[in-house]
């Protein structure tokens, strides 16, 4: 019986980008279903993720898997015959999961503040954003990828944000390049991979989407 793999997603979601990249790294064929999160969530999304009602949702042979980090782990386990994403070593695996957790707890919230706040709160957000990136850059060190010589789990978890960096900088009026050039080089390196290049949206389109959000929520 042929496997059925469906991804419910919304194009600007840096979380959905992770799942797309992982599936492509494993060369898994899947059906991409675009959701309209702002105006009209599909019955399939509400049924597949009744708790959070959010994308991405990975549906494998009728069974839904929610939350992108969990999906990437699931994809790595199910399609284990090619391109391992998580390290085999238990300690290295634990470290990779730690950094994924750090990215999810810190980067999304702080990134949002760069376009959704102003004044003192914005200034604080910009400082914190740079500090978060510097912490990640320190972990990257001189390695080409977070896991070493091969593109892997932490790279997949972080790279979706790379498509949002230009918009964060534009609306927050700051630059990450001076203090985080190594991390920006890492982003460019990741973009050379077909799985990444075909999963990340154009940063200009992301900026346009943020403008939509600012109007929708009355943020000047």
Coordinates of N, CA and C in Angstrom, one line a residue:
X1 N 0.8 -1.2 0.0 CA 0.0 0.0 0.0 C 0.9 1.3 0.0
X2 N 0.6 2.2 -0.9 CA 1.4 3.4 -1.0 C 1.2 4.3 0.3
X3 N 2.2 4.9 0.7 CA 2.2 5.8 1.9 C 1.5 7.1 1.5
X4 N 0.7 7.6 2.4 CA 0.0 8.9 2.2 C 0.6 9.9 3.2
X5 N 1.3 10.9 2.6 CA 1.9 12.0 3.5 C 1.3 13.3 3.1
X6 N 0.7 14.0 4.0 CA 0.1 15.3 3.7 C 0.7 16.3 4.7
X7 N 1.0 17.5 4.3 CA 1.4 18.6 5.1 C 0.4 19.7 5.1
X8 N -0.2 20.0 6.2 CA -1.0 21.2 6.3 C -0.1 22.4 6.7
X9 N -0.1 23.4 5.9 CA 0.9 24.5 6.2 C 0.4 25.8 5.8
X10 N 1.1 26.9 6.2 CA 0.8 28.3 5.8 C 2.2 28.8 5.4
X11 N 2.3 29.4 4.2 CA 3.6 29.7 3.6 C 4.6 30.5 4.4
X12 N 4.1 31.5 5.2 CA 5.2 32.2 6.0 C 5.7 31.5 7.3
X13 N 5.1 30.4 7.6 CA 5.4 29.7 8.9 C 6.8 29.2 8.9
X14 N 7.7 29.7 9.7 CA 9.0 29.2 9.8 C 9.0 27.8 10.4
X15 N 7.9 27.4 11.1 CA 7.8 26.1 11.7 C 7.4 25.1 10.6
X16 N 6.5 25.5 9.7 CA 6.2 24.6 8.6 C 7.4 24.4 7.6
X17 N 8.2 25.4 7.5 CA 9.4 25.2 6.7 C 10.3 24.1 7.2
X18 N 10.4 23.9 8.5 CA 11.2 22.8 9.0 C 10.7 21.4 8.5
X19 N 9.4 21.3 8.5 CA 8.8 20.0 8.1 C 9.0 19.7 6.6
X20 N 8.9 20.8 5.8 CA 9.1 20.7 4.4 C 10.5 20.3 4.1
X21 N 11.5 20.9 4.8 CA 12.9 20.7 4.6 C 13.2 19.2 5.0
X22 N 12.7 18.8 6.1 CA 13.0 17.4 6.6 C 12.4 16.4 5.6
X23 N 11.2 16.6 5.1 CA 10.7 15.7 4.1 C 11.5 15.6 2.8
X24 N 12.0 16.8 2.4 CA 12.8 16.9 1.2 C 14.1 16.2 1.4
X25 N 14.7 16.4 2.6 CA 16.0 15.8 2.9 C 15.9 14.3 2.8
X26 N 14.7 13.8 3.2 CA 14.5 12.3 3.2 C 13.9 11.8 1.9
X27 N 13.7 12.8 0.9 CA 13.2 12.5 -0.4 C 11.8 11.8 -0.3
X28 N 11.0 12.3 0.7 CA 9.6 11.7 0.8 C 8.6 12.6 0.0
X29 N 7.9 11.9 -0.8 CA 6.9 12.6 -1.6 C 5.7 12.9 -0.7
X30 N 5.2 14.1 -0.8 CA 4.1 14.5 0.1 C 3.1 15.5 -0.6
X31 N 1.9 15.6 -0.1 CA 1.0 16.5 -0.7 C 0.9 17.8 0.3
X32 N 1.1 18.9 -0.3 CA 1.2 20.2 0.4 C -0.2 20.9 0.4
X33 N -0.8 21.0 1.5 CA -2.1 21.7 1.5 C -1.9 23.1 2.2
X34 N -2.1 24.1 1.5 CA -2.0 25.5 2.0 C -3.2 25.9 2.8
X35 N -3.0 26.4 4.0 CA -4.1 26.8 4.9 C -4.2 28.3 4.9
X36 N -5.4 28.8 5.1 CA -5.6 30.3 5.2 C -5.8 30.5 6.7
X37 N -4.7 30.8 7.4 CA -4.7 30.9 8.9 C -5.4 32.2 9.3
X38 N -5.3 33.2 8.5 CA -5.9 34.5 8.9 C -7.4 34.6 8.8
X39 N -7.9 33.9 7.8 CA -9.4 34.0 7.6 C -10.2 32.8 7.6
X40 N -9.6 31.6 7.3 CA -10.5 30.5 7.1 C -9.7 29.2 7.3
X41 N -9.6 28.7 8.5 CA -8.9 27.4 8.8 C -9.8 26.3 8.3
X42 N -9.1 25.3 7.7 CA -9.9 24.2 7.1 C -10.4 23.2 8.1
X43 N -11.5 22.5 7.8 CA -12.0 21.5 8.8 C -11.0 20.4 9.1
X44 N -10.1 20.1 8.0 CA -9.1 19.1 8.2 C -8.1 19.6 9.3
X45 N -7.7 20.9 9.2 CA -6.8 21.4 10.2 C -7.4 21.3 11.6
X46 N -8.6 21.8 11.7 CA -9.3 21.8 13.1 C -9.5 20.4 13.6
X47 N -9.7 19.5 12.7 CA -9.9 18.1 13.2 C -8.5 17.4 13.5
X48 N -7.5 17.8 12.7 CA -6.2 17.2 12.9 C -5.4 17.8 14.1
X49 N -5.6 19.0 14.4 CA -5.0 19.7 15.5 C -6.0 20.4 16.4
X50 N -6.9 19.7 17.1 CA -8.0 20.3 17.8 C -7.5 21.1 19.0
X51 N -6.3 20.8 19.5 CA -5.8 21.5 20.7 C -5.3 22.9 20.4
X52 N -4.4 23.0 19.4 CA -3.8 24.3 19.1 C -4.4 25.0 17.9
X53 N -5.0 24.2 17.0 CA -5.6 24.7 15.7 C -4.6 25.5 14.9
X54 N -3.3 25.0 14.9 CA -2.2 25.7 14.2 C -1.5 24.7 13.2
X55 N -0.8 25.4 12.2 CA 0.0 24.6 11.4 C 1.4 24.6 12.0
X56 N 2.3 23.7 11.5 CA 2.1 22.7 10.5 C 1.5 21.4 11.2
X57 N 0.7 20.7 10.4 CA 0.3 19.4 10.8 C 0.8 18.4 9.7
X58 N 1.5 17.4 10.2 CA 1.9 16.3 9.3 C 0.9 15.1 9.4
X59 N 0.3 14.7 8.3 CA -0.6 13.6 8.4 C 0.0 12.4 7.6
X60 N 0.3 11.4 8.4 CA 1.0 10.2 7.8 C 0.1 9.0 7.8
X61 N -0.4 8.5 6.7 CA -1.4 7.4 6.6 C -2.6 7.7 7.5
X62 N -3.1 8.9 7.5 CA -4.3 9.3 8.2 C -4.1 9.7 9.7
X63 N -2.8 9.5 10.2 CA -2.5 9.9 11.6 C -1.8 11.2 11.6
X64 N -2.4 12.2 12.4 CA -1.8 13.5 12.5 C -0.7 13.6 13.5
X65 N 0.4 14.3 13.1 CA 1.5 14.6 14.1 C 1.6 16.1 14.1
X66 N 1.5 16.7 15.3 CA 1.5 18.2 15.5 C 2.9 18.6 16.1
X67 N 3.2 19.9 15.9 CA 4.4 20.5 16.4 C 5.6 20.2 15.6
X68 N 6.2 21.2 15.0 CA 7.3 21.0 14.0 C 8.5 20.2 14.5
X69 N 9.0 20.5 15.7 CA 10.1 19.8 16.2 C 9.8 18.3 16.3
X70 N 8.6 18.0 16.8 CA 8.2 16.6 16.9 C 8.1 16.0 15.5
X71 N 7.6 16.7 14.6 CA 7.5 16.2 13.2 C 8.8 15.9 12.6
X72 N 9.8 16.7 12.8 CA 11.2 16.5 12.3 C 11.8 15.2 12.9
X73 N 11.6 15.1 14.2 CA 12.0 13.8 14.9 C 11.3 12.6 14.3
X74 N 10.0 12.7 14.1 CA 9.2 11.6 13.6 C 9.7 11.2 12.2
X75 N 9.9 12.2 11.3 CA 10.4 12.0 9.9 C 11.7 11.3 10.0
X76 N 12.6 11.7 10.9 CA 13.9 11.1 11.0 C 13.8 9.6 11.4
X77 N 12.9 9.3 12.3 CA 12.7 7.9 12.7 C 12.0 7.0 11.7
X78 N 11.0 7.6 11.1 CA 10.2 6.8 10.1 C 11.0 6.5 8.8
X79 N 11.7 7.5 8.3 CA 12.4 7.4 7.1 C 13.9 7.4 7.4
X80 N 14.3 6.4 8.2 CA 15.7 6.4 8.8 C 16.8 5.9 7.8
X81 N 16.4 5.5 6.6 CA 17.3 4.9 5.7 C 18.2 5.9 5.0
X82 N 17.9 7.2 5.0 CA 18.8 8.2 4.3 C 18.8 9.5 5.1
X83 N 20.0 10.2 4.9 CA 20.2 11.5 5.5 C 19.7 11.6 7.0
X84 N 20.4 11.0 7.9 CA 20.0 11.1 9.3 C 20.1 12.6 9.8
X85 N 19.1 13.0 10.5 CA 19.0 14.4 10.9 C 19.5 14.6 12.3
X86 N 19.1 13.7 13.2 CA 19.5 13.8 14.6 C 20.7 12.9 14.8
X87 N 21.7 13.4 15.7 CA 22.9 12.6 15.9 C 22.5 11.2 16.6
X88 N 23.3 10.2 16.3 CA 23.1 8.9 16.9 C 23.5 8.9 18.3
X89 N 24.6 9.6 18.6 CA 25.1 9.7 20.0 C 24.0 10.3 20.9
X90 N 23.8 9.6 22.1 CA 22.7 10.1 23.0 C 23.0 11.5 23.5
X91 N 24.2 11.8 23.9 CA 24.6 13.1 24.4 C 24.4 14.2 23.4
X92 N 24.9 13.9 22.2 CA 24.8 14.9 21.1 C 23.4 15.1 20.7
X93 N 22.6 14.1 20.8 CA 21.2 14.2 20.5 C 20.5 15.1 21.5
X94 N 20.8 14.9 22.8 CA 20.3 15.7 23.8 C 20.6 17.2 23.6
X95 N 21.9 17.4 23.2 CA 22.3 18.8 23.0 C 21.5 19.4 21.8
X96 N 21.3 18.6 20.8 CA 20.6 19.1 19.6 C 19.1 19.5 20.0
X97 N 18.5 18.7 20.9 CA 17.2 18.9 21.3 C 17.1 20.2 22.2
X98 N 18.2 20.4 23.0 CA 18.3 21.5 23.9 C 18.3 22.8 23.0
X99 N 19.1 22.8 21.9 CA 19.2 24.0 21.1 C 17.9 24.3 20.3
X100 N 17.2 23.2 20.0 CA 15.9 23.4 19.3 C 14.9 24.0 20.3
X101 N 14.9 23.6 21.5 CA 14.1 24.2 22.6 C 14.4 25.6 22.8
X102 N 15.7 26.0 22.8 CA 16.2 27.3 23.0 C 15.6 28.2 21.9
X103 N 15.8 27.7 20.7 CA 15.3 28.5 19.5 C 13.8 28.8 19.6
X104 N 13.0 27.7 20.0 CA 11.6 27.9 20.1 C 11.1 28.8 21.2
X105 N 11.9 28.7 22.3 CA 11.5 29.6 23.5 C 11.9 31.0 23.3
X106 N 13.0 31.3 22.6 CA 13.5 32.6 22.6 C 13.3 33.4 21.3
X107 N 13.5 32.7 20.2 CA 13.7 33.5 18.9 C 12.3 34.0 18.4
X108 N 11.3 33.2 18.4 CA 10.0 33.6 17.8 C 9.4 34.8 18.5
X109 N 9.4 34.7 19.9 CA 8.7 35.8 20.6 C 9.5 37.1 20.5
X110 N 10.8 37.0 20.5 CA 11.7 38.2 20.4 C 11.6 38.8 19.0
X111 N 11.6 37.9 18.0 CA 11.5 38.3 16.6 C 10.3 39.1 16.4
X112 N 9.2 38.6 16.9 CA 7.9 39.3 16.7 C 7.9 40.7 17.3
X113 N 8.6 40.9 18.4 CA 8.6 42.2 19.0 C 9.4 43.2 18.2
X114 N 10.2 42.8 17.2 CA 11.0 43.7 16.4 C 10.0 44.5 15.4
X115 N 8.9 43.9 15.1 CA 7.9 44.6 14.3 C 6.6 45.0 14.9
X116 N 6.4 44.4 16.1 CA 5.1 44.6 16.8 C 5.1 45.6 18.0
X117 N 6.3 46.1 18.3 CA 6.4 47.0 19.4 C 7.2 48.3 19.0
X118 N 7.2 49.2 19.9 CA 7.9 50.5 19.6 C 8.5 51.0 20.9
X119 N 9.3 52.1 20.7 CA 9.9 52.8 21.9 C 10.9 51.9 22.6
X120 N 10.8 52.0 23.9 CA 11.7 51.2 24.8 C 11.6 49.7 24.7
X121 N 10.4 49.2 24.5 CA 10.2 47.8 24.3 C 10.9 47.3 23.1
X122 N 10.8 48.1 22.0 CA 11.5 47.7 20.7 C 13.0 47.7 20.9
X123 N 13.5 48.7 21.6 CA 15.0 48.8 21.8 C 15.5 47.6 22.6
X124 N 14.7 47.2 23.6 CA 15.1 46.0 24.4 C 15.0 44.8 23.5
X125 N 14.0 44.7 22.7 CA 13.8 43.5 21.8 C 15.0 43.4 20.9
X126 N 15.4 44.5 20.3 CA 16.5 44.5 19.3 C 17.8 44.0 20.0
X127 N 18.1 44.5 21.2 CA 19.2 44.0 22.0 C 19.2 42.5 22.3
X128 N 18.0 42.1 22.7 CA 17.8 40.7 23.1 C 17.9 39.8 21.9
X129 N 17.4 40.3 20.7 CA 17.5 39.5 19.5 C 18.9 39.2 19.1
X130 N 19.7 40.3 19.1 CA 21.1 40.2 18.8 C 21.8 39.2 19.7
X131 N 21.5 39.3 21.0 CA 22.1 38.4 22.0 C 21.8 37.0 21.8
X132 N 20.5 36.7 21.4 CA 20.1 35.3 21.1 C 20.9 34.8 19.9
X133 N 21.0 35.6 18.9 CA 21.8 35.2 17.7 C 23.3 35.0 18.0
X134 N 23.8 35.9 18.9 CA 25.2 35.7 19.3 C 25.4 34.4 20.0
X135 N 24.5 34.0 20.9 CA 24.5 32.8 21.6 C 24.5 31.6 20.6
X136 N 23.6 31.7 19.6 CA 23.6 30.6 18.6 C 24.9 30.6 17.8
X137 N 25.4 31.8 17.4 CA 26.6 31.8 16.7 C 27.8 31.2 17.4
X138 N 27.8 31.4 18.8 CA 28.8 30.9 19.6 C 28.8 29.3 19.6
X139 N 27.5 28.8 19.6 CA 27.4 27.4 19.5 C 27.8 26.8 18.2
X140 N 27.5 27.6 17.1 CA 27.9 27.2 15.8 C 29.5 27.1 15.7
X141 N 30.1 28.1 16.3 CA 31.6 28.2 16.3 C 32.1 28.3 14.8
X142 N 33.2 27.5 14.6 CA 33.8 27.5 13.2 C 33.2 26.3 12.4
X143 N 32.2 25.6 12.9 CA 31.7 24.5 12.1 C 30.8 25.0 11.0
X144 N 30.8 24.3 9.9 CA 29.9 24.7 8.8 C 28.4 24.6 9.1
X145 N 28.1 23.6 9.9 CA 26.7 23.4 10.4 C 26.7 23.2 11.9
X146 N 25.5 23.3 12.5 CA 25.4 23.1 14.0 C 25.8 21.7 14.4
X147 N 25.6 20.7 13.6 CA 25.9 19.3 14.0 C 27.3 19.0 13.6
X148 N 28.1 19.9 12.9 CA 29.4 19.6 12.5 C 29.5 19.8 11.0
X149 N 30.0 18.8 10.3 CA 30.2 18.9 8.8 C 28.9 18.6 8.0
X150 N 27.9 18.1 8.6 CA 26.7 17.8 7.9 C 25.5 18.6 8.3
X151 N 24.6 19.0 7.4 CA 23.4 19.7 7.7 C 22.5 18.8 8.5
X152 N 21.9 19.3 9.5 CA 21.1 18.4 10.4 C 20.0 19.1 11.2
X153 N 19.6 18.5 12.3 CA 18.4 18.8 13.1 C 18.4 20.3 13.5
X154 N 19.4 20.8 14.1 CA 19.4 22.2 14.6 C 19.4 23.2 13.4
X155 N 20.1 22.9 12.4 CA 20.0 23.7 11.2 C 18.6 23.8 10.6
X156 N 17.9 22.7 10.6 CA 16.5 22.7 10.1 C 15.6 23.5 11.0
X157 N 15.8 23.4 12.3 CA 15.0 24.1 13.3 C 15.2 25.6 13.2
X158 N 16.4 26.0 12.9 CA 16.7 27.5 12.8 C 16.5 28.1 11.5
X159 N 16.7 27.4 10.4 CA 16.9 28.1 9.1 C 15.6 28.8 8.6
X160 N 14.4 28.4 9.0 CA 13.2 29.1 8.6 C 13.2 30.5 9.0
X161 N 13.8 30.8 10.2 CA 13.9 32.2 10.7 C 14.7 33.1 9.8
X162 N 15.6 32.5 9.1 CA 16.5 33.2 8.2 C 15.8 34.0 7.1
X163 N 14.6 33.5 6.7 CA 13.8 34.2 5.7 C 13.1 35.4 6.3
X164 N 13.0 35.4 7.6 CA 12.3 36.5 8.3 C 13.3 37.6 8.8
X165 N 14.6 37.2 8.8 CA 15.6 38.2 9.3 C 15.6 39.5 8.6
X166 N 15.5 39.6 7.3 CA 15.5 40.9 6.6 C 14.3 41.7 7.1
X167 N 13.1 41.1 7.3 CA 11.9 41.9 7.7 C 12.1 42.3 9.1
X168 N 12.6 41.5 10.0 CA 12.9 41.9 11.4 C 13.8 43.2 11.4
X169 N 14.8 43.1 10.6 CA 15.8 44.2 10.6 C 15.1 45.5 9.9
X170 N 14.3 45.3 8.9 CA 13.7 46.4 8.2 C 12.7 47.2 9.2
X171 N 11.8 46.4 9.8 CA 10.8 47.0 10.7 C 11.4 47.5 12.0
X172 N 12.4 46.8 12.5 CA 13.0 47.2 13.7 C 14.1 48.2 13.6
X173 N 14.5 48.4 12.3 CA 15.6 49.4 11.9 C 16.9 49.1 12.7
X174 N 17.4 47.9 12.4 CA 18.7 47.4 13.0 C 19.4 46.4 12.0
X175 N 20.6 46.1 12.3 CA 21.3 45.1 11.4 C 22.0 44.0 12.3
X176 N 21.8 42.8 11.9 CA 22.5 41.7 12.6 C 23.9 41.3 12.1
X177 N 24.1 41.7 10.8 CA 25.4 41.3 10.2 C 26.6 41.7 10.9
X178 N 26.8 43.0 11.5 CA 28.0 43.3 12.1 C 28.5 42.4 13.2
X179 N 27.5 41.9 14.0 CA 27.9 41.1 15.2 C 27.7 39.6 14.9
X180 N 27.0 39.3 13.8 CA 26.6 37.9 13.6 C 26.9 37.4 12.2
X181 N 28.1 37.9 11.7 CA 28.4 37.6 10.3 C 28.6 36.0 10.1
X182 N 29.1 35.3 11.1 CA 29.3 33.9 10.9 C 28.0 33.2 10.8
X183 N 27.0 33.6 11.6 CA 25.7 33.0 11.5 C 25.0 33.3 10.2
X184 N 25.2 34.5 9.6 CA 24.7 34.9 8.3 C 25.3 34.1 7.2
X185 N 26.6 33.8 7.4 CA 27.3 32.9 6.4 C 26.7 31.5 6.4
X186 N 26.4 31.1 7.7 CA 25.8 29.8 7.8 C 24.4 29.7 7.1
X187 N 23.6 30.8 7.2 CA 22.4 30.9 6.5 C 22.5 30.8 5.0
X188 N 23.5 31.5 4.5 CA 23.8 31.5 3.0 C 24.2 30.0 2.6
X189 N 25.0 29.4 3.4 CA 25.4 28.0 3.2 C 24.2 27.1 3.1
X190 N 23.3 27.2 4.1 CA 22.1 26.4 4.1 C 21.2 26.6 2.8
X191 N 21.2 27.9 2.4 CA 20.4 28.2 1.2 C 20.9 27.6 0.0
X192 N 22.1 27.1 0.0 CA 22.6 26.4 -1.2 C 22.1 25.0 -1.4
X193 N 21.4 24.5 -0.3 CA 20.8 23.2 -0.4 C 19.4 23.3 -1.0
X194 N 19.1 22.4 -1.9 CA 17.8 22.5 -2.6 C 16.7 22.4 -1.7
X195 N 16.8 21.5 -0.7 CA 15.7 21.3 0.3 C 15.3 22.6 1.0
X196 N 16.3 23.5 1.3 CA 16.1 24.7 2.0 C 15.6 25.8 1.0
X197 N 16.3 25.9 -0.1 CA 16.0 27.0 -1.1 C 14.6 26.8 -1.6
X198 N 14.1 25.6 -1.7 CA 12.7 25.4 -2.2 C 11.6 25.4 -1.1
X199 N 12.1 25.6 0.1 CA 11.1 25.6 1.2 C 10.9 27.0 1.8
X200 N 11.9 27.9 1.7 CA 11.9 29.2 2.3 C 11.3 30.2 1.3
X201 N 10.4 31.1 1.8 CA 9.8 32.1 0.9 C 10.7 33.3 0.7
X202 N 10.4 34.1 -0.3 CA 11.2 35.3 -0.6 C 11.1 36.2 0.6
X203 N 12.2 36.8 1.1 CA 12.1 37.7 2.3 C 11.2 38.9 2.0
X204 N 11.1 39.4 0.8 CA 10.3 40.5 0.4 C 8.8 40.1 0.6
X205 N 8.5 38.9 0.3 CA 7.1 38.4 0.5 C 6.7 38.4 2.0
X206 N 7.7 37.9 2.8 CA 7.5 37.9 4.3 C 7.3 39.3 4.8
X207 N 8.1 40.3 4.3 CA 7.9 41.7 4.7 C 6.5 42.2 4.4
X208 N 6.0 41.8 3.2 CA 4.7 42.2 2.8 C 3.6 41.6 3.7
X209 N 3.9 40.3 4.1 CA 2.9 39.6 5.1 C 2.9 40.3 6.4
X210 N 4.1 40.8 6.9 CA 4.2 41.5 8.2 C 3.4 42.8 8.1
X211 N 3.5 43.5 7.0 CA 2.7 44.7 6.8 C 1.2 44.5 6.9
X212 N 0.8 43.3 6.3 CA -0.6 42.9 6.5 C -1.0 42.7 7.9
X213 N -0.1 42.1 8.7 CA -0.4 41.8 10.1 C -0.4 43.1 10.9
X214 N 0.5 44.0 10.6 CA 0.5 45.3 11.3 C -0.8 46.1 11.1
X215 N -1.3 46.0 9.8 CA -2.6 46.7 9.5 C -3.7 46.0 10.3
X216 N -3.7 44.7 10.2 CA -4.8 43.9 10.8 C -4.9 44.1 12.3
X217 N -3.7 44.3 13.0 CA -3.7 44.4 14.4 C -3.5 45.9 14.9
X218 N -3.6 46.8 13.9 CA -3.5 48.2 14.2 C -2.2 48.7 14.8
X219 N -1.1 48.1 14.3 CA 0.2 48.4 14.8 C 0.9 49.4 13.8
X220 N 1.2 50.6 14.3 CA 1.7 51.6 13.5 C 3.2 51.4 13.3

